[in-house]
């Protein structure tokens, strides 16, 4: 009886309350950010949580799959840098990654003419030196778009090579456009804001660390402590519901709880919701997803931040006619002429082709070539069948290299389709011209929705990371950030 009275007194006085770390937490999205948030919370004693994932798998834009005899990454593929990179800090002690080779390429016209290696090296060196930390980004020519800034820089470099006529210069600038929109996935480099270009914090060290024979999906196992010691695994997967597409996040209740509804009609009640869908999903669904509607500033930010597309095509061959082990090159890049681009643009099924930047070797997977399709091309390609993409990719490869190599026909192909998938709507975020015009920032996107002094809707994901947007390490750090927001709330 005495114990019952003591319990009743504690309950009435409020000492048995939220500080027991039992708030109901729902995490929307089981990508790198959602998995990181859940792992951090569970490690700190927050057990009353659930992850709702729209896909039939975890990982989000980290998607490691089996292809041919290898595992490959249809999404995130490389660890970008070492110092200040939380992903690298997690994997570095485990000896499961490898450093990249020198960044060298052969550059061919789409009709098979090899560009002078002297010019190729100059282009590569100049492009690599003219990065986000370059002081030249503050020049008068760099006050609007990155495209204008880089054109100004390279036009000056072209003067060193009299053999570069206007046609070749145009082809090279188009290739540089494709390379730039590989990093910032806009439709065009004139859409990428120069003013905030240096805000991105480049992690020192190798920017293209590979996973040897593994894939980036390994990072999820590391976060959940399934690897390298399975006996230490956190119960993240046990708290994850797959095929649970969230259709409504209702935070209108007077008791400060949130009701989350999924496509199958199930409802979940939470004290806090951590939203980690892609910016593409927020752009497409914010009007119907939230009740009440988001604030004007949050909506403006969602609309203003850039979110684009990219596509990878992996080809498997029976033989290694391209002998990657016997060259210092990373692959082959393509020069598309203005006439070719205009001709292909007139055919709805071929408009994507001149957005192909080239074919790369795949580290530790010697029978594979990987094509990269930038920006608008990736979006256009989603409408084609796999057979159409396969035939057209083989056509590009033959036209470019058949004069120089004994090109054989691939035996298999796999490609990504990020734009087509309504659970992503694209690949990753960037700072666009609209971002500047509308004063849209990752920091504003990351601000939680508060009720009665507590964060009820929190926002994670790579697009909410002001220094490391577009990356897996940015996504992981954002998940940890929101988990720590709740940890600090209940610790205090």
Short mmCIF file of C-alpha atoms in Angstrom, two decimals:
data_model
loop_
_atom_site.label_atom_id
_atom_site.label_comp_id
_atom_site.label_asym_id
_atom_site.label_seq_id
_atom_site.Cartn_x
_atom_site.Cartn_y
_atom_site.Cartn_z
CA UNK A 1 0.00 0.00 0.00
CA UNK A 2 2.84 2.37 0.88
CA UNK A 3 4.55 1.77 -2.51
CA UNK A 4 1.26 2.40 -4.29
CA UNK A 5 0.83 5.74 -2.48
CA UNK A 6 4.42 6.76 -3.31
CA UNK A 7 3.82 5.91 -6.98
CA UNK A 8 0.54 7.83 -7.00
CA UNK A 9 2.20 10.87 -5.41
CA UNK A 10 5.01 10.82 -8.00
CA UNK A 11 2.52 10.51 -10.83
CA UNK A 12 0.46 13.48 -9.56
CA UNK A 13 3.51 15.61 -8.88
CA UNK A 14 4.86 15.01 -12.38
CA UNK A 15 8.13 13.35 -11.42
CA UNK A 16 7.10 10.32 -13.48
CA UNK A 17 6.66 12.06 -16.84
CA UNK A 18 8.53 12.81 -20.03
CA UNK A 19 11.93 12.73 -18.30
CA UNK A 20 11.67 8.91 -18.27
CA UNK A 21 12.71 9.13 -21.96
CA UNK A 22 9.46 7.57 -23.12
CA UNK A 23 8.16 10.21 -25.55
CA UNK A 24 6.55 8.72 -28.64
CA UNK A 25 8.79 9.48 -31.62
CA UNK A 26 7.99 8.76 -35.26
CA UNK A 27 10.76 9.07 -37.86
CA UNK A 28 9.53 9.47 -41.43
CA UNK A 29 12.05 7.89 -43.78
CA UNK A 30 14.65 5.13 -43.26
CA UNK A 31 17.43 6.71 -45.30
CA UNK A 32 20.83 7.62 -43.88
CA UNK A 33 19.37 10.51 -41.89
CA UNK A 34 16.47 8.53 -40.42
CA UNK A 35 18.65 5.53 -39.54
CA UNK A 36 21.24 7.83 -37.95
CA UNK A 37 18.57 9.60 -35.88
CA UNK A 38 17.00 6.33 -34.72
CA UNK A 39 20.36 4.78 -33.80
CA UNK A 40 21.40 7.83 -31.80
CA UNK A 41 18.08 7.96 -29.94
CA UNK A 42 18.08 4.25 -29.08
CA UNK A 43 21.67 4.47 -27.85
CA UNK A 44 20.51 7.22 -25.48
CA UNK A 45 17.60 5.28 -24.04
CA UNK A 46 14.74 6.45 -26.28
CA UNK A 47 13.02 3.17 -27.05
CA UNK A 48 9.49 4.36 -27.85
CA UNK A 49 10.07 5.12 -31.51
CA UNK A 50 9.10 3.84 -34.90
CA UNK A 51 10.41 4.48 -38.42
CA UNK A 52 7.92 4.67 -41.28
CA UNK A 53 9.55 3.94 -44.66
CA UNK A 54 7.66 4.28 -47.95
CA UNK A 55 9.94 1.91 -49.89
CA UNK A 56 10.26 -1.85 -49.44
CA UNK A 57 13.82 -1.42 -48.19
CA UNK A 58 15.84 0.86 -45.93
CA UNK A 59 18.54 3.22 -47.20
CA UNK A 60 16.72 5.91 -49.16
CA UNK A 61 19.13 7.33 -51.69
CA UNK A 62 21.73 4.86 -50.44
CA UNK A 63 20.85 1.83 -52.55
CA UNK A 64 23.39 -0.97 -52.85
CA UNK A 65 22.23 -3.80 -55.10
CA UNK A 66 23.56 -6.99 -56.68
CA UNK A 67 24.49 -6.67 -60.36
CA UNK A 68 26.32 -9.29 -62.37
CA UNK A 69 28.90 -10.76 -59.98
CA UNK A 70 29.29 -7.51 -58.04
CA UNK A 71 27.43 -5.21 -55.69
CA UNK A 72 27.02 -1.69 -57.03
CA UNK A 73 25.51 1.57 -55.82
CA UNK A 74 22.56 3.00 -57.73
CA UNK A 75 22.61 5.94 -55.33
CA UNK A 76 25.42 7.33 -53.18
CA UNK A 77 28.69 5.72 -54.21
CA UNK A 78 31.74 7.58 -52.92
CA UNK A 79 32.81 8.94 -49.53
CA UNK A 80 33.58 12.58 -50.26
CA UNK A 81 36.59 13.55 -48.17
CA UNK A 82 38.13 12.57 -44.87
CA UNK A 83 38.61 15.42 -42.40
CA UNK A 84 35.30 16.55 -40.93
CA UNK A 85 33.41 13.77 -42.71
CA UNK A 86 31.33 11.76 -40.23
CA UNK A 87 30.85 8.91 -42.72
CA UNK A 88 34.60 8.56 -43.17
CA UNK A 89 35.16 8.74 -39.42
CA UNK A 90 32.80 5.79 -39.02
CA UNK A 91 34.47 3.61 -41.68
CA UNK A 92 38.13 4.62 -41.37
CA UNK A 93 38.99 2.22 -38.50
CA UNK A 94 37.38 -0.74 -40.28
CA UNK A 95 39.70 -0.97 -43.31
CA UNK A 96 36.87 -1.55 -45.77
CA UNK A 97 37.40 1.41 -48.13
CA UNK A 98 40.04 2.33 -50.67
CA UNK A 99 41.40 5.59 -52.03
CA UNK A 100 40.74 6.75 -55.58
CA UNK A 101 43.16 6.81 -58.47
CA UNK A 102 44.41 10.04 -60.08
CA UNK A 103 41.65 11.97 -61.84
CA UNK A 104 42.66 11.46 -65.47
CA UNK A 105 40.44 10.82 -68.48
CA UNK A 106 40.67 10.36 -72.20
CA UNK A 107 38.33 12.80 -73.93
CA UNK A 108 36.73 11.85 -77.27
CA UNK A 109 34.26 13.54 -79.54
CA UNK A 110 31.01 11.61 -79.84
CA UNK A 111 32.17 10.57 -83.31
CA UNK A 112 35.43 9.07 -82.05
CA UNK A 113 38.16 11.72 -82.33
CA UNK A 114 40.61 11.75 -79.41
CA UNK A 115 41.40 15.16 -77.93
CA UNK A 116 45.07 16.07 -77.53
CA UNK A 117 46.18 14.79 -74.06
CA UNK A 118 47.88 18.14 -73.38
CA UNK A 119 44.54 19.90 -73.66
CA UNK A 120 42.80 17.17 -71.67
CA UNK A 121 45.27 17.53 -68.80
CA UNK A 122 44.95 21.32 -68.81
CA UNK A 123 41.16 21.14 -68.71
CA UNK A 124 41.21 18.59 -65.88
CA UNK A 125 43.80 20.47 -63.82
CA UNK A 126 42.07 23.81 -64.30
CA UNK A 127 38.66 22.42 -63.41
CA UNK A 128 39.95 20.68 -60.28
CA UNK A 129 41.83 23.78 -59.13
CA UNK A 130 38.80 25.96 -59.67
CA UNK A 131 36.75 24.50 -56.85
CA UNK A 132 34.48 25.68 -54.08
CA UNK A 133 37.41 27.04 -52.09
CA UNK A 134 38.80 29.06 -54.99
CA UNK A 135 39.21 32.77 -54.20
CA UNK A 136 38.26 33.46 -57.82
CA UNK A 137 34.65 32.69 -56.92
CA UNK A 138 34.51 36.20 -55.49
CA UNK A 139 35.46 37.85 -58.81
CA UNK A 140 33.05 40.24 -60.47
CA UNK A 141 32.34 37.62 -63.13
CA UNK A 142 31.10 35.23 -60.42
CA UNK A 143 28.25 37.23 -58.98
CA UNK A 144 25.44 35.32 -60.67
CA UNK A 145 25.76 31.72 -61.88
CA UNK A 146 28.59 29.20 -61.66
CA UNK A 147 28.25 28.71 -65.42
CA UNK A 148 29.08 32.32 -66.19
CA UNK A 149 31.99 32.19 -63.80
CA UNK A 150 33.51 29.01 -65.26
CA UNK A 151 33.01 30.11 -68.86
CA UNK A 152 34.93 33.29 -68.12
CA UNK A 153 37.75 31.29 -66.56
CA UNK A 154 38.02 28.68 -69.32
CA UNK A 155 37.74 31.17 -72.17
CA UNK A 156 40.93 32.66 -70.78
CA UNK A 157 42.59 29.22 -70.65
CA UNK A 158 41.59 28.39 -74.21
CA UNK A 159 43.90 31.14 -75.47
CA UNK A 160 46.86 28.87 -74.68
CA UNK A 161 45.71 26.42 -77.37
CA UNK A 162 45.30 28.03 -80.81
CA UNK A 163 44.10 24.70 -82.24
CA UNK A 164 40.91 25.01 -80.18
CA UNK A 165 38.49 26.54 -82.66
CA UNK A 166 35.07 27.81 -81.61
CA UNK A 167 33.45 24.43 -82.28
CA UNK A 168 35.84 22.57 -79.98
CA UNK A 169 35.54 25.29 -77.35
CA UNK A 170 31.78 24.90 -77.37
CA UNK A 171 32.11 21.13 -77.03
CA UNK A 172 34.48 21.45 -74.09
CA UNK A 173 32.25 23.97 -72.33
CA UNK A 174 29.29 21.60 -72.71
CA UNK A 175 31.34 18.80 -71.14
CA UNK A 176 32.31 21.08 -68.26
CA UNK A 177 28.63 21.95 -67.86
CA UNK A 178 27.85 18.23 -67.53
CA UNK A 179 30.68 17.73 -65.05
CA UNK A 180 29.50 20.64 -62.92
CA UNK A 181 25.90 19.45 -62.95
CA UNK A 182 27.18 16.08 -61.76
CA UNK A 183 28.16 17.77 -58.50
CA UNK A 184 25.24 20.21 -58.32
CA UNK A 185 22.44 18.40 -60.16
CA UNK A 186 20.80 21.36 -61.86
CA UNK A 187 19.53 21.17 -65.43
CA UNK A 188 22.24 23.63 -66.42
CA UNK A 189 25.23 25.28 -64.76
CA UNK A 190 23.55 28.65 -65.27
CA UNK A 191 21.01 27.52 -62.65
CA UNK A 192 23.67 27.04 -59.94
CA UNK A 193 24.24 30.06 -57.73
CA UNK A 194 27.80 31.35 -57.57
CA UNK A 195 27.14 33.55 -54.54
CA UNK A 196 26.72 30.60 -52.16
CA UNK A 197 29.04 28.20 -54.01
CA UNK A 198 31.77 28.46 -51.38
CA UNK A 199 29.30 27.89 -48.52
CA UNK A 200 29.61 24.17 -49.14
CA UNK A 201 32.33 22.82 -46.84
CA UNK A 202 34.61 20.52 -48.82
CA UNK A 203 36.07 17.87 -46.53
CA UNK A 204 39.84 17.64 -46.85
CA UNK A 205 41.32 14.47 -48.28
CA UNK A 206 40.31 12.06 -51.03
CA UNK A 207 36.95 13.12 -52.48
CA UNK A 208 36.23 9.79 -54.18
CA UNK A 209 36.87 7.05 -51.61
CA UNK A 210 35.38 3.75 -52.78
CA UNK A 211 34.05 0.72 -50.87
CA UNK A 212 36.26 -1.91 -52.50
CA UNK A 213 33.95 -4.89 -53.08
CA UNK A 214 31.26 -3.51 -50.79
CA UNK A 215 28.76 -0.69 -51.34
CA UNK A 216 27.67 2.44 -49.47
CA UNK A 217 24.86 0.40 -47.88
CA UNK A 218 27.50 -0.79 -45.41
CA UNK A 219 27.22 2.59 -43.67
CA UNK A 220 23.69 1.68 -42.57
CA UNK A 221 24.94 -1.48 -40.87
CA UNK A 222 27.67 0.53 -39.16
CA UNK A 223 25.16 3.09 -37.88
CA UNK A 224 22.91 0.32 -36.54
CA UNK A 225 25.97 -1.48 -35.12
CA UNK A 226 25.19 -4.60 -37.16
CA UNK A 227 28.75 -4.33 -38.48
CA UNK A 228 31.44 -5.18 -37.57
CA UNK A 229 30.03 -6.86 -34.41
CA UNK A 230 26.49 -8.24 -35.04
CA UNK A 231 26.03 -8.96 -31.34
CA UNK A 232 26.03 -5.20 -30.68
CA UNK A 233 23.17 -4.51 -33.13
CA UNK A 234 20.70 -1.82 -32.12
CA UNK A 235 17.00 -2.74 -32.62
CA UNK A 236 16.50 -0.23 -35.43
CA UNK A 237 15.17 -2.72 -37.96
CA UNK A 238 12.71 -4.07 -35.40
CA UNK A 239 11.26 -0.57 -35.14
CA UNK A 240 11.03 -0.01 -38.90
CA UNK A 241 7.83 -0.44 -40.90
CA UNK A 242 8.42 -0.84 -44.65
CA UNK A 243 5.91 0.02 -47.39
CA UNK A 244 4.49 2.66 -45.06
CA UNK A 245 4.09 5.79 -47.18
CA UNK A 246 3.12 8.75 -45.00
CA UNK A 247 0.26 10.76 -46.50
CA UNK A 248 -0.60 13.14 -43.63
CA UNK A 249 1.21 14.72 -40.71
CA UNK A 250 -1.46 16.40 -38.57
CA UNK A 251 -0.11 18.57 -35.76
CA UNK A 252 -3.33 20.53 -35.17
CA UNK A 253 -4.24 18.82 -31.91
CA UNK A 254 -4.60 20.93 -28.76
CA UNK A 255 -2.70 18.36 -26.71
CA UNK A 256 0.47 18.92 -28.84
CA UNK A 257 0.49 15.38 -30.18
CA UNK A 258 0.93 14.59 -33.87
CA UNK A 259 -1.17 12.11 -35.85
CA UNK A 260 0.62 10.46 -38.75
CA UNK A 261 -1.44 8.62 -41.37
CA UNK A 262 -0.03 6.19 -43.93
CA UNK A 263 -1.36 5.25 -47.36
CA UNK A 264 -2.89 2.03 -46.03
CA UNK A 265 -4.98 4.01 -43.52
CA UNK A 266 -2.95 3.23 -40.40
CA UNK A 267 -2.52 5.98 -37.82
CA UNK A 268 0.32 6.67 -35.40
CA UNK A 269 0.33 9.16 -32.53
CA UNK A 270 3.58 10.86 -31.63
CA UNK A 271 4.95 13.53 -29.35
CA UNK A 272 7.65 14.30 -31.91
CA UNK A 273 8.04 13.56 -35.62
CA UNK A 274 11.41 13.68 -37.39
CA UNK A 275 10.82 14.28 -41.10
CA UNK A 276 13.63 12.98 -43.34
CA UNK A 277 12.07 12.67 -46.84
CA UNK A 278 13.98 14.13 -49.76
CA UNK A 279 13.54 17.78 -50.64
CA UNK A 280 11.95 16.51 -53.86
CA UNK A 281 9.16 14.87 -51.86
CA UNK A 282 8.64 18.02 -49.79
CA UNK A 283 8.40 20.09 -52.98
CA UNK A 284 5.82 17.73 -54.46
CA UNK A 285 3.72 17.02 -51.36
CA UNK A 286 4.08 19.73 -48.71
CA UNK A 287 0.68 21.23 -49.58
CA UNK A 288 -1.20 18.00 -48.86
CA UNK A 289 1.19 16.42 -46.35
CA UNK A 290 0.95 18.84 -43.42
CA UNK A 291 -2.00 20.03 -41.38
CA UNK A 292 -1.96 22.87 -40.63
CA UNK A 293 0.03 24.09 -43.63
CA UNK A 294 3.67 24.93 -43.13
CA UNK A 295 4.65 28.52 -42.46
CA UNK A 296 5.23 30.86 -45.40
CA UNK A 297 8.95 30.97 -44.69
CA UNK A 298 9.22 27.17 -44.65
CA UNK A 299 7.25 26.87 -47.90
CA UNK A 300 9.37 29.56 -49.54
CA UNK A 301 12.49 27.66 -48.51
CA UNK A 302 11.21 24.37 -49.90
CA UNK A 303 10.33 26.04 -53.19
CA UNK A 304 13.57 28.01 -53.43
CA UNK A 305 16.19 25.37 -52.69
CA UNK A 306 17.39 23.44 -55.72
CA UNK A 307 16.77 19.72 -56.07
CA UNK A 308 17.88 17.95 -59.20
CA UNK A 309 18.57 14.71 -60.98
CA UNK A 310 21.34 12.38 -62.06
CA UNK A 311 21.38 8.88 -63.47
CA UNK A 312 23.93 6.10 -63.47
CA UNK A 313 24.01 3.34 -66.06
CA UNK A 314 26.14 0.28 -65.28
CA UNK A 315 27.22 -1.99 -68.13
CA UNK A 316 28.72 -5.46 -67.60
CA UNK A 317 31.00 -7.07 -70.18
CA UNK A 318 32.31 -10.61 -70.62
CA UNK A 319 35.76 -9.28 -71.45
CA UNK A 320 37.75 -6.28 -70.27
CA UNK A 321 38.41 -4.69 -73.65
CA UNK A 322 38.95 -1.33 -71.93
CA UNK A 323 41.77 -2.73 -69.70
CA UNK A 324 41.36 -0.37 -66.71
CA UNK A 325 44.28 -2.01 -64.87
CA UNK A 326 46.72 -0.97 -67.61
CA UNK A 327 45.96 2.73 -67.62
CA UNK A 328 46.11 5.63 -65.20
CA UNK A 329 42.84 6.95 -66.56
CA UNK A 330 39.54 6.88 -64.72
CA UNK A 331 37.55 6.48 -67.93
CA UNK A 332 36.38 8.27 -71.07
CA UNK A 333 34.58 11.60 -71.40
CA UNK A 334 32.50 12.76 -74.35
CA UNK A 335 32.48 15.96 -76.38
CA UNK A 336 29.07 16.63 -77.93
CA UNK A 337 28.85 19.20 -80.73
CA UNK A 338 26.13 21.83 -80.81
CA UNK A 339 24.77 20.31 -84.04
CA UNK A 340 24.51 16.86 -82.44
CA UNK A 341 22.78 18.26 -79.38
CA UNK A 342 20.22 20.09 -81.50
CA UNK A 343 19.58 17.01 -83.67
CA UNK A 344 19.07 14.73 -80.68
CA UNK A 345 16.90 17.32 -78.94
CA UNK A 346 14.36 16.97 -81.76
CA UNK A 347 13.82 13.26 -80.96
CA UNK A 348 11.87 12.69 -77.69
CA UNK A 349 13.52 9.30 -77.20
CA UNK A 350 17.06 10.58 -77.71
CA UNK A 351 17.00 13.96 -75.96
CA UNK A 352 18.75 12.49 -72.93
CA UNK A 353 21.82 11.27 -74.82
CA UNK A 354 23.96 14.46 -75.01
CA UNK A 355 23.67 14.77 -71.22
CA UNK A 356 25.94 11.73 -70.94
CA UNK A 357 29.24 13.00 -69.57
CA UNK A 358 31.18 9.81 -70.21
CA UNK A 359 31.98 6.26 -69.11
CA UNK A 360 34.02 5.57 -65.98
CA UNK A 361 35.82 2.50 -64.72
CA UNK A 362 34.37 1.11 -61.48
CA UNK A 363 36.93 0.51 -58.74
CA UNK A 364 37.35 -3.17 -57.80
CA UNK A 365 34.72 -4.19 -60.37
CA UNK A 366 36.89 -4.69 -63.47
CA UNK A 367 34.21 -5.89 -65.92
CA UNK A 368 31.97 -2.86 -65.40
CA UNK A 369 31.70 0.52 -67.04
CA UNK A 370 29.55 3.23 -65.52
CA UNK A 371 27.92 6.01 -67.54
CA UNK A 372 26.87 9.21 -65.81
CA UNK A 373 23.89 11.20 -67.13
CA UNK A 374 23.54 14.70 -65.72
CA UNK A 375 20.57 16.86 -64.75
CA UNK A 376 17.86 17.21 -67.36
CA UNK A 377 19.03 14.12 -69.22
CA UNK A 378 18.42 11.91 -66.20
CA UNK A 379 14.87 13.20 -65.94
CA UNK A 380 14.20 12.68 -69.66
CA UNK A 381 15.60 9.17 -69.61
CA UNK A 382 13.16 7.97 -66.94
CA UNK A 383 10.42 7.81 -69.58
CA UNK A 384 12.30 5.26 -71.72
CA UNK A 385 12.30 1.49 -71.44
CA UNK A 386 15.42 -0.37 -70.32
CA UNK A 387 15.80 -1.85 -73.82
CA UNK A 388 15.76 1.63 -75.37
CA UNK A 389 18.32 2.96 -72.90
CA UNK A 390 20.52 -0.10 -73.41
CA UNK A 391 20.57 0.22 -77.21
CA UNK A 392 21.20 3.97 -77.12
CA UNK A 393 23.98 3.64 -74.53
CA UNK A 394 25.69 1.00 -76.66
CA UNK A 395 25.32 3.35 -79.64
CA UNK A 396 27.06 6.18 -77.73
CA UNK A 397 29.87 3.86 -76.66
CA UNK A 398 30.44 2.47 -80.16
CA UNK A 399 30.40 5.88 -81.86
CA UNK A 400 32.93 7.22 -79.38
CA UNK A 401 35.40 4.35 -78.97
CA UNK A 402 35.07 1.83 -81.84
CA UNK A 403 37.91 3.50 -83.78
CA UNK A 404 40.28 2.98 -80.86
CA UNK A 405 39.12 -0.14 -78.99
CA UNK A 406 37.69 -3.55 -79.79
CA UNK A 407 34.39 -2.61 -78.17
CA UNK A 408 32.22 -5.63 -77.39
CA UNK A 409 28.52 -5.70 -76.63
CA UNK A 410 27.57 -5.51 -72.92
CA UNK A 411 25.95 -8.62 -71.44
CA UNK A 412 23.85 -6.75 -68.86
CA UNK A 413 22.72 -3.26 -67.84
CA UNK A 414 21.18 -1.68 -64.76
CA UNK A 415 20.27 1.99 -64.25
CA UNK A 416 18.86 4.30 -61.60
CA UNK A 417 15.44 5.98 -61.84
CA UNK A 418 15.37 8.54 -59.02
CA UNK A 419 13.17 11.14 -60.68
CA UNK A 420 10.47 8.64 -61.62
CA UNK A 421 10.13 7.33 -58.06
CA UNK A 422 7.56 9.43 -56.15
CA UNK A 423 9.32 8.59 -52.89
CA UNK A 424 12.39 10.60 -54.02
CA UNK A 425 11.63 12.81 -57.05
CA UNK A 426 15.33 13.23 -57.78
CA UNK A 427 18.78 12.79 -56.30
CA UNK A 428 20.14 15.59 -54.08
CA UNK A 429 19.94 19.29 -53.33
CA UNK A 430 21.96 22.28 -54.48
CA UNK A 431 21.97 26.06 -54.17
CA UNK A 432 20.09 27.47 -57.14
CA UNK A 433 19.62 30.97 -58.48
CA UNK A 434 16.12 30.81 -56.95
CA UNK A 435 17.70 29.94 -53.59
CA UNK A 436 19.42 33.31 -53.62
CA UNK A 437 16.44 35.21 -54.98
CA UNK A 438 14.09 33.74 -52.37
CA UNK A 439 16.69 33.71 -49.57
CA UNK A 440 16.14 29.97 -49.11
CA UNK A 441 18.67 28.23 -46.88
CA UNK A 442 19.30 24.78 -45.47
CA UNK A 443 19.26 26.31 -42.00
CA UNK A 444 15.72 27.61 -42.47
CA UNK A 445 14.62 24.19 -43.73
CA UNK A 446 16.11 22.55 -40.62
CA UNK A 447 14.21 24.74 -38.15
CA UNK A 448 11.65 22.64 -36.20
CA UNK A 449 7.98 23.47 -35.80
CA UNK A 450 7.46 24.41 -32.16
CA UNK A 451 4.37 24.09 -29.97
CA UNK A 452 4.32 25.11 -26.32
CA UNK A 453 8.08 25.55 -26.43
CA UNK A 454 8.78 22.03 -27.71
CA UNK A 455 9.77 20.80 -31.19
CA UNK A 456 6.91 18.68 -32.51
CA UNK A 457 7.97 18.46 -36.17
CA UNK A 458 11.72 18.23 -36.77
CA UNK A 459 13.44 18.19 -40.16
CA UNK A 460 16.46 16.13 -41.19
CA UNK A 461 18.02 14.99 -44.46
CA UNK A 462 20.93 16.18 -46.59
CA UNK A 463 19.07 19.28 -47.79
CA UNK A 464 18.88 20.55 -44.20
CA UNK A 465 22.67 20.50 -43.76
CA UNK A 466 24.00 23.97 -44.51
CA UNK A 467 27.64 22.88 -44.95
CA UNK A 468 27.38 19.34 -46.32
CA UNK A 469 24.16 19.27 -48.33
CA UNK A 470 23.95 16.71 -51.17
CA UNK A 471 26.03 14.11 -49.30
CA UNK A 472 25.52 11.02 -47.15
CA UNK A 473 27.73 12.46 -44.43
CA UNK A 474 25.53 15.55 -44.49
CA UNK A 475 22.43 13.35 -44.11
CA UNK A 476 23.94 11.38 -41.22
CA UNK A 477 24.99 14.55 -39.41
CA UNK A 478 21.48 16.01 -39.83
CA UNK A 479 19.92 12.87 -38.32
CA UNK A 480 22.25 13.06 -35.36
CA UNK A 481 21.49 16.76 -35.00
CA UNK A 482 17.75 16.19 -34.67
CA UNK A 483 18.22 13.22 -32.35
CA UNK A 484 20.44 15.34 -30.10
CA UNK A 485 17.80 18.08 -30.16
CA UNK A 486 15.40 15.66 -28.48
CA UNK A 487 18.05 14.15 -26.22
CA UNK A 488 18.96 17.60 -24.91
CA UNK A 489 15.29 18.50 -24.48
CA UNK A 490 14.62 15.56 -22.15
CA UNK A 491 17.99 15.69 -20.41
CA UNK A 492 17.21 19.28 -19.44
#
